[in-house]
PDB file of C-alpha atoms in Angstrom:
ATOM      1  CA  MET A  28      18.035  43.688 109.181  1.00  0.00           C
ATOM      2  CA  SER A  29      17.312  42.946 105.547  1.00  0.00           C
ATOM      3  CA  GLU A  30      19.009  44.842 102.757  1.00  0.00           C
ATOM      4  CA  PRO A  31      16.959  47.705 101.283  1.00  0.00           C
ATOM      5  CA  ALA A  32      15.383  46.867  97.933  1.00  0.00           C
ATOM      6  CA  ALA A  33      17.288  48.037  94.913  1.00  0.00           C
ATOM      7  CA  PRO A  34      15.676  51.051  93.239  1.00  0.00           C
ATOM      8  CA  GLN A  35      13.598  50.127  90.227  1.00  0.00           C
ATOM      9  CA  PRO A  36      14.591  51.727  86.901  1.00  0.00           C
ATOM     10  CA  LYS A  37      12.375  54.617  85.916  1.00  0.00           C
ATOM     11  CA  PRO A  38      10.002  53.653  83.074  1.00  0.00           C
ATOM     12  CA  PHE A  39      11.161  55.039  79.752  1.00  0.00           C
ATOM     13  CA  HIS A  40       8.729  57.538  78.287  1.00  0.00           C
ATOM     14  CA  LEU A  41       9.031  59.845  75.293  1.00  0.00           C
ATOM     15  CA  SER A  42       7.415  63.242  75.588  1.00  0.00           C
ATOM     16  CA  PRO A  43       5.175  64.195  72.652  1.00  0.00           C
ATOM     17  CA  GLU A  44       7.964  66.452  71.407  1.00  0.00           C
ATOM     18  CA  ASP A  45      10.625  63.726  71.619  1.00  0.00           C
ATOM     19  CA  LEU A  46       8.303  61.194  70.008  1.00  0.00           C
ATOM     20  CA  GLU A  47       7.867  63.607  67.102  1.00  0.00           C
ATOM     21  CA  ARG A  48      11.629  64.124  66.853  1.00  0.00           C
ATOM     22  CA  ALA A  49      12.216  60.360  66.880  1.00  0.00           C
ATOM     23  CA  THR A  50       9.608  59.554  64.252  1.00  0.00           C
ATOM     24  CA  GLN A  51      10.800  62.359  61.990  1.00  0.00           C
ATOM     25  CA  LEU A  52      14.374  61.067  62.228  1.00  0.00           C
ATOM     26  CA  ILE A  53      13.285  57.510  61.425  1.00  0.00           C
ATOM     27  CA  TYR A  54      11.252  58.828  58.507  1.00  0.00           C
ATOM     28  CA  ARG A  55      14.205  60.782  57.155  1.00  0.00           C
ATOM     29  CA  LEU A  56      16.490  57.754  57.440  1.00  0.00           C
ATOM     30  CA  THR A  57      14.112  55.083  56.112  1.00  0.00           C
ATOM     31  CA  GLY A  58      10.972  56.604  54.597  1.00  0.00           C
ATOM     32  CA  MET A  59       8.899  54.591  57.100  1.00  0.00           C
ATOM     33  CA  ILE A  60       6.017  56.203  58.976  1.00  0.00           C
ATOM     34  CA  PHE A  61       5.539  55.684  62.716  1.00  0.00           C
ATOM     35  CA  GLY A  62       3.096  57.574  64.906  1.00  0.00           C
ATOM     36  CA  GLU A  63       1.461  57.712  68.339  1.00  0.00           C
ATOM     37  CA  ASN A  64      -0.228  54.348  67.703  1.00  0.00           C
ATOM     38  CA  LYS A  65       3.254  52.761  67.641  1.00  0.00           C
ATOM     39  CA  ARG A  66       4.460  54.529  70.794  1.00  0.00           C
ATOM     40  CA  TYR A  67       5.269  51.336  72.743  1.00  0.00           C
ATOM     41  CA  TYR A  68       7.180  49.875  69.785  1.00  0.00           C
ATOM     42  CA  ILE A  69       9.132  53.127  69.340  1.00  0.00           C
ATOM     43  CA  GLU A  70       9.879  53.600  73.033  1.00  0.00           C
ATOM     44  CA  ARG A  71      11.229  50.073  73.470  1.00  0.00           C
ATOM     45  CA  ARG A  72      13.681  50.483  70.602  1.00  0.00           C
ATOM     46  CA  ILE A  73      14.744  54.022  71.456  1.00  0.00           C
ATOM     47  CA  ALA A  74      15.260  53.047  75.108  1.00  0.00           C
ATOM     48  CA  ASP A  75      17.477  50.156  74.054  1.00  0.00           C
ATOM     49  CA  ARG A  76      19.580  52.341  71.768  1.00  0.00           C
ATOM     50  CA  VAL A  77      19.880  55.144  74.375  1.00  0.00           C
ATOM     51  CA  ALA A  78      21.183  52.612  76.904  1.00  0.00           C
ATOM     52  CA  LYS A  79      23.600  50.924  74.506  1.00  0.00           C
ATOM     53  CA  SER A  80      24.975  54.217  73.201  1.00  0.00           C
ATOM     54  CA  ASN A  81      25.445  55.607  76.746  1.00  0.00           C
ATOM     55  CA  ALA A  82      23.698  58.794  75.694  1.00  0.00           C
ATOM     56  CA  PRO A  83      22.689  60.864  78.761  1.00  0.00           C
ATOM     57  CA  ASP A  84      19.198  61.615  77.443  1.00  0.00           C
ATOM     58  CA  VAL A  85      16.894  61.112  74.479  1.00  0.00           C
ATOM     59  CA  ARG A  86      17.614  64.405  72.735  1.00  0.00           C
ATOM     60  CA  THR A  87      21.351  63.834  72.906  1.00  0.00           C
ATOM     61  CA  TYR A  88      20.803  60.362  71.504  1.00  0.00           C
ATOM     62  CA  LEU A  89      18.649  61.577  68.606  1.00  0.00           C
ATOM     63  CA  ALA A  90      21.321  64.114  67.672  1.00  0.00           C
ATOM     64  CA  LEU A  91      23.903  61.312  67.770  1.00  0.00           C
ATOM     65  CA  ALA A  92      21.686  59.057  65.612  1.00  0.00           C
ATOM     66  CA  ALA A  93      21.197  61.653  62.887  1.00  0.00           C
ATOM     67  CA  ALA A  94      24.331  60.465  61.080  1.00  0.00           C
ATOM     68  CA  GLY A  95      27.262  58.090  61.331  1.00  0.00           C
ATOM     69  CA  PRO A  96      27.354  54.576  62.837  1.00  0.00           C
ATOM     70  CA  GLU A  97      24.472  55.176  65.233  1.00  0.00           C
ATOM     71  CA  ALA A  98      22.148  56.045  62.331  1.00  0.00           C
ATOM     72  CA  GLU A  99      22.772  52.543  60.946  1.00  0.00           C
ATOM     73  CA  ARG A 100      22.112  50.980  64.360  1.00  0.00           C
ATOM     74  CA  LEU A 101      18.847  52.916  64.723  1.00  0.00           C
ATOM     75  CA  ILE A 102      17.728  51.808  61.255  1.00  0.00           C
ATOM     76  CA  ASN A 103      18.492  48.191  62.147  1.00  0.00           C
ATOM     77  CA  ALA A 104      16.412  48.520  65.311  1.00  0.00           C
ATOM     78  CA  PHE A 105      13.314  49.647  63.416  1.00  0.00           C
ATOM     79  CA  THR A 106      13.267  47.413  60.343  1.00  0.00           C
ATOM     80  CA  VAL A 107      10.756  44.563  60.121  1.00  0.00           C
ATOM     81  CA  ASN A 108      12.184  41.214  58.988  1.00  0.00           C
ATOM     82  CA  GLU A 109       9.120  39.035  58.463  1.00  0.00           C
ATOM     83  CA  THR A 110       9.977  36.500  55.759  1.00  0.00           C
ATOM     84  CA  TYR A 111      10.298  32.819  54.890  1.00  0.00           C
ATOM     85  CA  PHE A 112      11.212  30.619  51.941  1.00  0.00           C
ATOM     86  CA  TYR A 113       8.733  30.348  49.041  1.00  0.00           C
ATOM     87  CA  ARG A 114       6.635  33.233  50.342  1.00  0.00           C
ATOM     88  CA  GLU A 115       4.009  34.236  47.743  1.00  0.00           C
ATOM     89  CA  ASP A 116       5.279  31.411  45.535  1.00  0.00           C
ATOM     90  CA  HIS A 117       2.705  32.240  42.852  1.00  0.00           C
ATOM     91  CA  GLN A 118       5.077  35.062  41.874  1.00  0.00           C
ATOM     92  CA  LEU A 119       7.953  32.573  41.673  1.00  0.00           C
ATOM     93  CA  ALA A 120       5.772  30.492  39.357  1.00  0.00           C
ATOM     94  CA  ALA A 121       5.122  33.596  37.252  1.00  0.00           C
ATOM     95  CA  LEU A 122       8.886  34.208  37.160  1.00  0.00           C
ATOM     96  CA  SER A 123       9.676  30.805  35.645  1.00  0.00           C
ATOM     97  CA  ASN A 124       6.507  30.363  33.565  1.00  0.00           C
ATOM     98  CA  THR A 125       6.080  33.805  31.997  1.00  0.00           C
ATOM     99  CA  ILE A 126       8.424  36.581  33.121  1.00  0.00           C
ATOM    100  CA  LEU A 127      11.815  35.083  32.275  1.00  0.00           C
ATOM    101  CA  PRO A 128      10.590  33.469  29.017  1.00  0.00           C
ATOM    102  CA  GLU A 129       9.469  36.974  28.010  1.00  0.00           C
ATOM    103  CA  VAL A 130      12.770  38.550  29.075  1.00  0.00           C
ATOM    104  CA  VAL A 131      14.908  36.103  27.079  1.00  0.00           C
ATOM    105  CA  LYS A 132      13.016  36.755  23.850  1.00  0.00           C
ATOM    106  CA  SER A 133      15.399  39.674  23.342  1.00  0.00           C
ATOM    107  CA  ARG A 134      18.502  37.902  24.685  1.00  0.00           C
ATOM    108  CA  ARG A 135      21.018  35.397  23.436  1.00  0.00           C
ATOM    109  CA  PRO A 136      22.243  32.380  25.404  1.00  0.00           C
ATOM    110  CA  GLY A 137      24.908  33.495  27.839  1.00  0.00           C
ATOM    111  CA  ASP A 138      23.521  37.026  28.156  1.00  0.00           C
ATOM    112  CA  LEU A 139      23.143  38.631  31.578  1.00  0.00           C
ATOM    113  CA  ILE A 140      19.754  38.609  33.314  1.00  0.00           C
ATOM    114  CA  ARG A 141      19.541  40.589  36.553  1.00  0.00           C
ATOM    115  CA  ILE A 142      16.961  39.996  39.307  1.00  0.00           C
ATOM    116  CA  TRP A 143      16.687  42.252  42.369  1.00  0.00           C
ATOM    117  CA  SER A 144      15.088  41.340  45.693  1.00  0.00           C
ATOM    118  CA  MET A 145      14.484  44.571  47.628  1.00  0.00           C
ATOM    119  CA  PRO A 146      14.062  44.428  50.593  1.00  0.00           C
ATOM    120  CA  CYS A 147      15.630  40.996  50.966  1.00  0.00           C
ATOM    121  CA  SER A 148      15.636  40.859  54.780  1.00  0.00           C
ATOM    122  CA  THR A 149      17.583  37.791  55.977  1.00  0.00           C
ATOM    123  CA  GLY A 150      17.847  36.282  52.499  1.00  0.00           C
ATOM    124  CA  GLU A 151      14.928  33.895  52.207  1.00  0.00           C
ATOM    125  CA  GLU A 152      13.457  35.628  49.154  1.00  0.00           C
ATOM    126  CA  PRO A 153      16.547  35.860  46.917  1.00  0.00           C
ATOM    127  CA  TYR A 154      17.626  32.355  47.899  1.00  0.00           C
ATOM    128  CA  SER A 155      14.093  31.151  47.091  1.00  0.00           C
ATOM    129  CA  ILE A 156      14.461  32.687  43.627  1.00  0.00           C
ATOM    130  CA  ALA A 157      17.732  30.832  43.069  1.00  0.00           C
ATOM    131  CA  ILE A 158      16.333  27.488  44.219  1.00  0.00           C
ATOM    132  CA  TRP A 159      13.062  27.931  42.322  1.00  0.00           C
ATOM    133  CA  LEU A 160      14.821  28.635  39.050  1.00  0.00           C
ATOM    134  CA  LEU A 161      17.106  25.631  39.477  1.00  0.00           C
ATOM    135  CA  GLU A 162      14.051  23.466  40.085  1.00  0.00           C
ATOM    136  CA  ASN A 163      11.560  24.967  37.640  1.00  0.00           C
ATOM    137  CA  TRP A 164      13.173  26.849  34.755  1.00  0.00           C
ATOM    138  CA  PRO A 165      14.783  24.570  32.159  1.00  0.00           C
ATOM    139  CA  LEU A 166      16.871  27.418  30.696  1.00  0.00           C
ATOM    140  CA  VAL A 167      18.466  28.396  34.012  1.00  0.00           C
ATOM    141  CA  ASP A 168      21.927  27.291  32.842  1.00  0.00           C
ATOM    142  CA  ALA A 169      21.631  28.904  29.415  1.00  0.00           C
ATOM    143  CA  TYR A 170      21.899  32.472  30.736  1.00  0.00           C
ATOM    144  CA  ASN A 171      24.110  34.395  33.135  1.00  0.00           C
ATOM    145  CA  ILE A 172      21.634  35.056  35.939  1.00  0.00           C
ATOM    146  CA  GLU A 173      22.639  37.532  38.628  1.00  0.00           C
ATOM    147  CA  ILE A 174      20.458  37.671  41.734  1.00  0.00           C
ATOM    148  CA  VAL A 175      21.006  40.653  44.042  1.00  0.00           C
ATOM    149  CA  GLY A 176      19.462  40.955  47.487  1.00  0.00           C
ATOM    150  CA  SER A 177      19.400  44.403  49.091  1.00  0.00           C
ATOM    151  CA  ASP A 178      18.141  45.779  52.377  1.00  0.00           C
ATOM    152  CA  ILE A 179      18.541  48.822  54.601  1.00  0.00           C
ATOM    153  CA  ASP A 180      19.158  46.560  57.638  1.00  0.00           C
ATOM    154  CA  THR A 181      22.838  45.616  57.821  1.00  0.00           C
ATOM    155  CA  HIS A 182      22.204  43.016  60.547  1.00  0.00           C
ATOM    156  CA  ALA A 183      19.722  41.260  58.270  1.00  0.00           C
ATOM    157  CA  LEU A 184      22.231  41.321  55.416  1.00  0.00           C
ATOM    158  CA  ALA A 185      24.891  39.722  57.619  1.00  0.00           C
ATOM    159  CA  ALA A 186      22.440  36.950  58.528  1.00  0.00           C
ATOM    160  CA  ALA A 187      21.565  36.470  54.857  1.00  0.00           C
ATOM    161  CA  ARG A 188      25.208  36.049  53.893  1.00  0.00           C
ATOM    162  CA  ALA A 189      25.714  33.506  56.699  1.00  0.00           C
ATOM    163  CA  GLY A 190      22.904  31.358  55.285  1.00  0.00           C
ATOM    164  CA  TYR A 191      21.505  29.711  58.446  1.00  0.00           C
ATOM    165  CA  PHE A 192      17.733  29.255  58.686  1.00  0.00           C
ATOM    166  CA  ASN A 193      15.344  27.882  61.304  1.00  0.00           C
ATOM    167  CA  GLN A 194      12.429  25.511  60.888  1.00  0.00           C
ATOM    168  CA  ARG A 195       9.896  28.299  60.555  1.00  0.00           C
ATOM    169  CA  SER A 196      11.774  29.835  57.616  1.00  0.00           C
ATOM    170  CA  LEU A 197      11.824  26.465  55.866  1.00  0.00           C
ATOM    171  CA  ALA A 198       8.248  25.370  56.614  1.00  0.00           C
ATOM    172  CA  LYS A 199       7.005  25.773  53.016  1.00  0.00           C
ATOM    173  CA  VAL A 200      10.050  24.187  51.369  1.00  0.00           C
ATOM    174  CA  PRO A 201       9.325  20.667  50.044  1.00  0.00           C
ATOM    175  CA  ASP A 202      11.276  17.928  51.837  1.00  0.00           C
ATOM    176  CA  ARG A 203      13.135  16.923  48.678  1.00  0.00           C
ATOM    177  CA  VAL A 204      14.248  20.503  48.039  1.00  0.00           C
ATOM    178  CA  ARG A 205      15.271  20.946  51.662  1.00  0.00           C
ATOM    179  CA  GLU A 206      17.454  17.850  51.515  1.00  0.00           C
ATOM    180  CA  ALA A 207      19.018  18.896  48.200  1.00  0.00           C
ATOM    181  CA  TYR A 208      19.978  22.477  49.072  1.00  0.00           C
ATOM    182  CA  PHE A 209      20.480  22.543  52.839  1.00  0.00           C
ATOM    183  CA  GLU A 210      22.947  20.846  55.136  1.00  0.00           C
ATOM    184  CA  PRO A 211      21.605  18.535  57.886  1.00  0.00           C
ATOM    185  CA  GLU A 212      19.884  20.252  60.791  1.00  0.00           C
ATOM    186  CA  HIS A 213      22.109  21.380  63.650  1.00  0.00           C
ATOM    187  CA  ARG A 214      20.746  23.102  66.756  1.00  0.00           C
ATOM    188  CA  HIS A 215      17.362  23.591  65.099  1.00  0.00           C
ATOM    189  CA  ARG A 216      18.869  25.366  62.095  1.00  0.00           C
ATOM    190  CA  ARG A 217      19.981  24.329  58.636  1.00  0.00           C
ATOM    191  CA  LYS A 218      22.656  25.979  56.534  1.00  0.00           C
ATOM    192  CA  LEU A 219      22.168  26.622  52.842  1.00  0.00           C
ATOM    193  CA  ILE A 220      24.834  24.842  50.805  1.00  0.00           C
ATOM    194  CA  ASP A 221      27.790  27.005  49.807  1.00  0.00           C
ATOM    195  CA  ASP A 222      27.020  26.945  46.077  1.00  0.00           C
ATOM    196  CA  LEU A 223      23.628  28.532  46.740  1.00  0.00           C
ATOM    197  CA  CYS A 224      25.018  31.073  49.213  1.00  0.00           C
ATOM    198  CA  GLU A 225      27.467  32.168  46.541  1.00  0.00           C
ATOM    199  CA  SER A 226      24.716  32.505  43.935  1.00  0.00           C
ATOM    200  CA  VAL A 227      23.260  35.659  45.532  1.00  0.00           C
ATOM    201  CA  ARG A 228      25.086  38.962  46.036  1.00  0.00           C
ATOM    202  CA  PHE A 229      23.931  41.066  48.986  1.00  0.00           C
ATOM    203  CA  THR A 230      24.186  44.856  49.136  1.00  0.00           C
ATOM    204  CA  ALA A 231      22.945  47.660  51.373  1.00  0.00           C
ATOM    205  CA  ALA A 232      20.381  49.933  49.726  1.00  0.00           C
ATOM    206  CA  ASN A 233      17.601  52.310  50.722  1.00  0.00           C
ATOM    207  CA  LEU A 234      14.681  52.525  48.303  1.00  0.00           C
ATOM    208  CA  VAL A 235      14.001  56.187  49.096  1.00  0.00           C
ATOM    209  CA  ASP A 236      17.657  57.124  48.625  1.00  0.00           C
ATOM    210  CA  THR A 237      18.043  57.570  44.879  1.00  0.00           C
ATOM    211  CA  ALA A 238      21.845  57.364  44.930  1.00  0.00           C
ATOM    212  CA  SER A 239      21.843  53.986  46.679  1.00  0.00           C
ATOM    213  CA  VAL A 240      19.316  52.612  44.179  1.00  0.00           C
ATOM    214  CA  VAL A 241      21.239  53.928  41.164  1.00  0.00           C
ATOM    215  CA  ALA A 242      24.344  52.206  42.534  1.00  0.00           C
ATOM    216  CA  GLN A 243      22.646  48.813  42.096  1.00  0.00           C
ATOM    217  CA  GLY A 244      22.430  49.207  38.311  1.00  0.00           C
ATOM    218  CA  LYS A 245      19.627  48.118  35.990  1.00  0.00           C
ATOM    219  CA  PHE A 246      17.456  45.020  36.408  1.00  0.00           C
ATOM    220  CA  ASP A 247      15.148  42.889  34.308  1.00  0.00           C
ATOM    221  CA  VAL A 248      13.010  41.813  37.282  1.00  0.00           C
ATOM    222  CA  VAL A 249      12.498  43.464  40.660  1.00  0.00           C
ATOM    223  CA  LEU A 250      10.669  41.923  43.608  1.00  0.00           C
ATOM    224  CA  CYS A 251       9.740  44.686  46.059  1.00  0.00           C
ATOM    225  CA  ARG A 252       7.178  43.091  48.314  1.00  0.00           C
ATOM    226  CA  ASN A 253       5.561  44.434  51.477  1.00  0.00           C
ATOM    227  CA  LEU A 254       7.719  47.536  51.798  1.00  0.00           C
ATOM    228  CA  LEU A 255       5.522  50.281  50.334  1.00  0.00           C
ATOM    229  CA  ILE A 256       2.886  49.606  53.013  1.00  0.00           C
ATOM    230  CA  TYR A 257       5.233  51.227  55.554  1.00  0.00           C
ATOM    231  CA  PHE A 258       5.618  54.448  53.517  1.00  0.00           C
ATOM    232  CA  ASP A 259       3.523  57.571  53.236  1.00  0.00           C
ATOM    233  CA  ASP A 260       2.493  59.014  49.869  1.00  0.00           C
ATOM    234  CA  ALA A 261       5.644  61.102  49.511  1.00  0.00           C
ATOM    235  CA  SER A 262       7.955  58.145  50.201  1.00  0.00           C
ATOM    236  CA  ARG A 263       5.931  55.889  47.883  1.00  0.00           C
ATOM    237  CA  ALA A 264       6.300  58.406  45.079  1.00  0.00           C
ATOM    238  CA  ILE A 265      10.085  58.482  45.519  1.00  0.00           C
ATOM    239  CA  ALA A 266      10.206  54.675  45.714  1.00  0.00           C
ATOM    240  CA  ALA A 267       8.112  54.309  42.560  1.00  0.00           C
ATOM    241  CA  LYS A 268      10.353  56.714  40.680  1.00  0.00           C
ATOM    242  CA  ASN A 269      13.464  54.805  41.786  1.00  0.00           C
ATOM    243  CA  LEU A 270      11.941  51.413  40.938  1.00  0.00           C
ATOM    244  CA  TYR A 271      11.013  52.647  37.484  1.00  0.00           C
ATOM    245  CA  ALA A 272      14.509  54.015  36.895  1.00  0.00           C
ATOM    246  CA  CYS A 273      16.241  50.793  37.968  1.00  0.00           C
ATOM    247  CA  LEU A 274      14.244  48.603  35.553  1.00  0.00           C
ATOM    248  CA  ASN A 275      15.293  47.972  31.982  1.00  0.00           C
ATOM    249  CA  PRO A 276      12.588  48.888  29.428  1.00  0.00           C
ATOM    250  CA  GLY A 277      10.100  46.026  29.419  1.00  0.00           C
ATOM    251  CA  GLY A 278      11.272  44.954  32.889  1.00  0.00           C
ATOM    252  CA  PHE A 279       8.927  43.427  35.461  1.00  0.00           C
ATOM    253  CA  LEU A 280       8.055  44.587  38.995  1.00  0.00           C
ATOM    254  CA  CYS A 281       6.434  42.296  41.584  1.00  0.00           C
ATOM    255  CA  LEU A 282       4.789  43.894  44.638  1.00  0.00           C
ATOM    256  CA  GLY A 283       3.151  42.384  47.723  1.00  0.00           C
ATOM    257  CA  HIS A 284      -0.409  41.126  47.440  1.00  0.00           C
ATOM    258  CA  SER A 285      -1.848  44.159  49.277  1.00  0.00           C
ATOM    259  CA  GLU A 286       0.147  46.739  47.314  1.00  0.00           C
ATOM    260  CA  SER A 287      -0.807  48.525  44.094  1.00  0.00           C
ATOM    261  CA  MET A 288       1.439  50.673  41.954  1.00  0.00           C
ATOM    262  CA  ALA A 289      -1.631  52.026  40.170  1.00  0.00           C
ATOM    263  CA  ARG A 290      -2.493  54.101  43.256  1.00  0.00           C
ATOM    264  CA  ILE A 291       0.984  55.645  43.287  1.00  0.00           C
ATOM    265  CA  THR A 292       2.002  56.383  39.699  1.00  0.00           C
ATOM    266  CA  GLU A 293       0.945  55.887  36.080  1.00  0.00           C
ATOM    267  CA  ARG A 294       4.500  55.085  34.970  1.00  0.00           C
ATOM    268  CA  PHE A 295       3.962  51.315  35.030  1.00  0.00           C
ATOM    269  CA  THR A 296       1.713  49.064  32.970  1.00  0.00           C
ATOM    270  CA  LEU A 297      -0.359  46.427  34.753  1.00  0.00           C
ATOM    271  CA  ALA A 298       0.270  42.892  33.463  1.00  0.00           C
ATOM    272  CA  ARG A 299      -2.171  40.095  34.353  1.00  0.00           C
ATOM    273  CA  LEU A 300      -0.210  36.858  34.050  1.00  0.00           C
ATOM    274  CA  ASP A 301      -1.559  33.350  34.564  1.00  0.00           C
ATOM    275  CA  ASP A 302       0.099  33.065  37.976  1.00  0.00           C
ATOM    276  CA  ALA A 303       0.253  36.655  39.255  1.00  0.00           C
ATOM    277  CA  ILE A 304      -0.513  40.309  38.653  1.00  0.00           C
ATOM    278  CA  VAL A 305       2.711  42.286  38.109  1.00  0.00           C
ATOM    279  CA  TYR A 306       3.817  45.619  36.669  1.00  0.00           C
ATOM    280  CA  ARG A 307       6.045  46.434  33.717  1.00  0.00           C
ATOM    281  CA  ARG A 308       8.137  49.376  32.685  1.00  0.00           C
ATOM    282  CA  PRO A 309       6.946  50.191  29.146  1.00  0.00           C
TER     283      PRO A 309
END
């Protein structure tokens, strides 16, 4: 006689009430909006975290995830890390052609210039800034340039610090640049050379948590691309206020191509540069 078939696991399903509890918790932790249209996405990630935390049920898990280590793990499960080197490189061109030349008008050689990539995901954007400036800004060695990459996802930050990237991440990098700044390919990945890894400092930060933004200090340039699209109006208003506060007077803000600060706040001034449209703190 054949063995009886093993029982199949019961499909994971969030009740409307638990879905609301989950989305409200994620919103409180990240500022990101998820709703019924993202049910499958939410259920997959909540089911995984319930299983890995050994919580007996969803409500117990959500109470556990409200604070402490599990809150960080839940945040990591819901962040989106879509990025690659030289993404929206017209803004990098604006950085070397117009933005930094404007910034240094009020600086002396050797002065500090701070650039913030937020969210930085797995590091492609801040590392792209470092490489681009080495390749395209003649005054790169004349100033003390600090590049900071921040993200709410601690797993992404760990990957950024490690500095390993696959072929897809490097697809837009010119061959000559790839050979100059990356070690030879190994197991379909290439490691950024140590000097470049050490040129970017990575920190955890949450754009809708004012204290974590204040802790980063003031910046001359901020790249905050493709994050505000995940926020509602209330979260965008908080983010805009925090971005304004973290910029030095006259500082520059670069958003994603589908984002507009003008629809959120009147604090910033629109600046139409030759290579990109950006915003400035007056």
